[in-house]
């Protein structure tokens, strides 16, 4: 009997696009206490501190997801929620996935072609841009000697400690 009721509920949910869409348009709700309890088994000595840190991180990530949720593409939200829901649900993982997807999509045009690098398009140049050293840059490395180890100029040889 319970199987029949569950089947009817799923059929009703799938038949009603508004209900299915409403679920996708909101940040999912996870039992982070359970996830953090499970995760603390993999943490060092202070499991209580690890649990508290986990809960704080998850709550912070959930709050940030709530603020940014509509900014992310629906397909990315769906994919990242599926990835972040198992084996241990994590808002941190979902947020990281969405931010990476968002940054990666900024590298490409809608047709999938790579976008031009900011400097090369504006200056009409192509290829790598020359790098000019600043006053804070370290000196270039010395060329390697016959043994493949860079020669050091101006430094005394290292003492032989094998004697």
Coordinates of C-alpha atoms in Angstrom, one line a residue:
X1 CA 0.0 0.0 0.0
X2 CA 2.8 2.4 0.9
X3 CA 4.5 1.7 -2.5
X4 CA 1.3 2.6 -4.3
X5 CA 1.0 5.9 -2.4
X6 CA 4.7 6.7 -3.0
X7 CA 4.2 6.0 -6.7
X8 CA 1.2 8.2 -6.9
X9 CA 3.0 11.1 -5.1
X10 CA 6.0 10.8 -7.6
X11 CA 3.6 10.7 -10.5
X12 CA 1.8 13.8 -9.3
X13 CA 5.2 15.6 -8.8
X14 CA 6.4 14.7 -12.2
X15 CA 3.1 15.6 -13.9
X16 CA 3.1 19.0 -12.3
X17 CA 5.9 21.1 -13.8
X18 CA 5.4 23.9 -11.3
X19 CA 6.1 21.7 -8.3
X20 CA 9.2 20.1 -9.9
X21 CA 10.5 23.6 -11.0
X22 CA 9.8 25.1 -7.6
X23 CA 12.1 22.5 -6.1
X24 CA 14.9 23.4 -8.6
X25 CA 14.5 27.1 -8.1
X26 CA 15.4 27.0 -4.4
X27 CA 18.5 26.1 -2.5
X28 CA 18.2 22.5 -1.4
X29 CA 17.8 21.6 2.2
X30 CA 20.3 19.1 3.7
X31 CA 20.8 17.6 7.1
X32 CA 24.2 19.1 7.6
X33 CA 24.4 18.0 11.3
X34 CA 24.4 14.4 10.0
X35 CA 27.0 15.1 7.3
X36 CA 29.3 16.9 9.8
X37 CA 29.0 14.0 12.2
X38 CA 30.0 11.6 9.5
X39 CA 32.8 13.9 8.3
X40 CA 34.4 14.3 11.8
X41 CA 35.4 10.6 11.7
X42 CA 38.0 11.6 9.0
X43 CA 39.3 14.6 11.0
X44 CA 42.2 14.8 13.4
X45 CA 42.2 14.6 17.2
X46 CA 39.7 17.4 18.1
X47 CA 36.5 16.0 16.6
X48 CA 34.3 18.4 18.5
X49 CA 36.1 21.4 17.0
X50 CA 36.0 19.8 13.6
X51 CA 32.2 19.3 13.9
X52 CA 31.7 22.9 15.0
X53 CA 33.9 24.1 12.1
X54 CA 32.0 21.9 9.6
X55 CA 28.6 23.2 10.7
X56 CA 29.8 26.8 10.6
X57 CA 31.3 26.3 7.1
X58 CA 28.1 24.6 5.8
X59 CA 25.8 27.3 7.3
X60 CA 28.0 30.1 5.8
X61 CA 27.9 28.4 2.4
X62 CA 24.1 27.9 2.6
X63 CA 23.7 31.6 3.3
X64 CA 25.9 32.6 0.4
X65 CA 24.0 30.1 -1.9
X66 CA 20.8 31.7 -0.8
X67 CA 22.1 35.2 -1.8
X68 CA 23.6 34.1 -5.2
X69 CA 21.2 31.2 -6.2
X70 CA 19.4 33.1 -9.0
X71 CA 22.6 34.3 -10.5
X72 CA 23.7 30.8 -11.4
X73 CA 22.5 29.1 -14.5
X74 CA 19.6 26.5 -13.9
X75 CA 21.6 23.7 -15.6
X76 CA 24.6 24.4 -13.4
X77 CA 22.4 24.5 -10.3
X78 CA 20.9 21.1 -11.3
X79 CA 24.3 19.5 -12.0
X80 CA 26.1 20.9 -8.9
X81 CA 23.2 19.9 -6.6
X82 CA 23.3 16.4 -8.0
X83 CA 27.1 16.3 -7.4
X84 CA 27.0 17.9 -3.9
X85 CA 24.1 15.8 -2.6
X86 CA 26.0 12.5 -2.4
X87 CA 27.6 10.7 -0.6
X88 CA 27.5 13.4 2.1
X89 CA 25.4 16.4 1.3
X90 CA 27.5 19.6 1.4
X91 CA 26.6 23.3 0.7
X92 CA 30.3 24.0 0.5
X93 CA 30.7 21.6 -2.4
X94 CA 27.6 22.9 -4.2
X95 CA 28.8 26.5 -3.8
X96 CA 32.3 25.6 -5.0
X97 CA 30.9 23.7 -8.0
X98 CA 28.7 26.7 -9.0
X99 CA 31.4 29.2 -8.6
X100 CA 33.8 27.1 -10.8
X101 CA 31.1 26.6 -13.4
X102 CA 30.4 30.3 -13.4
X103 CA 34.0 31.2 -13.9
X104 CA 34.6 28.6 -16.5
X105 CA 31.6 29.8 -18.5
X106 CA 33.1 33.3 -18.5
X107 CA 36.0 31.9 -20.6
X108 CA 33.7 31.0 -23.5
X109 CA 31.2 32.7 -25.8
X110 CA 27.7 31.3 -25.9
X111 CA 28.6 29.4 -29.1
X112 CA 31.3 27.5 -27.2
X113 CA 34.3 29.3 -28.8
X114 CA 37.0 30.7 -26.5
X115 CA 36.8 34.4 -25.7
X116 CA 39.7 36.6 -26.6
X117 CA 42.1 37.5 -23.8
X118 CA 41.4 41.1 -22.6
X119 CA 44.8 42.6 -23.7
X120 CA 45.1 40.9 -27.0
X121 CA 41.7 41.9 -28.3
X122 CA 42.1 45.6 -27.3
X123 CA 45.6 46.0 -28.7
X124 CA 45.1 44.0 -31.9
X125 CA 47.9 41.6 -30.9
X126 CA 47.9 37.9 -30.9
X127 CA 50.0 35.4 -29.1
X128 CA 51.6 35.7 -25.7
X129 CA 52.4 39.1 -24.4
X130 CA 55.9 40.0 -23.4
X131 CA 56.5 40.0 -19.7
X132 CA 58.4 43.0 -18.3
X133 CA 60.2 42.4 -15.0
X134 CA 59.3 44.8 -12.2
X135 CA 61.8 46.1 -9.6
X136 CA 60.5 43.5 -7.1
X137 CA 61.1 40.4 -9.4
X138 CA 63.9 38.0 -8.4
X139 CA 66.9 37.8 -10.6
X140 CA 66.7 35.1 -13.4
X141 CA 68.2 31.7 -12.5
X142 CA 71.7 30.9 -13.5
X143 CA 72.2 28.6 -16.5
X144 CA 72.7 25.0 -15.6
X145 CA 76.2 23.6 -15.3
X146 CA 77.5 20.3 -17.0
X147 CA 75.7 18.2 -14.3
X148 CA 72.4 19.9 -15.0
X149 CA 72.4 21.8 -11.7
X150 CA 72.3 25.6 -12.0
X151 CA 75.6 27.3 -11.4
X152 CA 75.6 29.7 -8.5
X153 CA 77.6 32.9 -9.2
X154 CA 79.2 34.7 -6.3
X155 CA 78.5 32.0 -3.7
X156 CA 81.1 29.8 -2.1
X157 CA 80.8 26.0 -2.8
X158 CA 78.8 24.0 -0.4
X159 CA 81.0 22.1 2.2
X160 CA 81.3 18.4 1.6
X161 CA 79.6 16.8 4.6
X162 CA 80.2 13.2 3.5
X163 CA 83.8 13.1 4.9

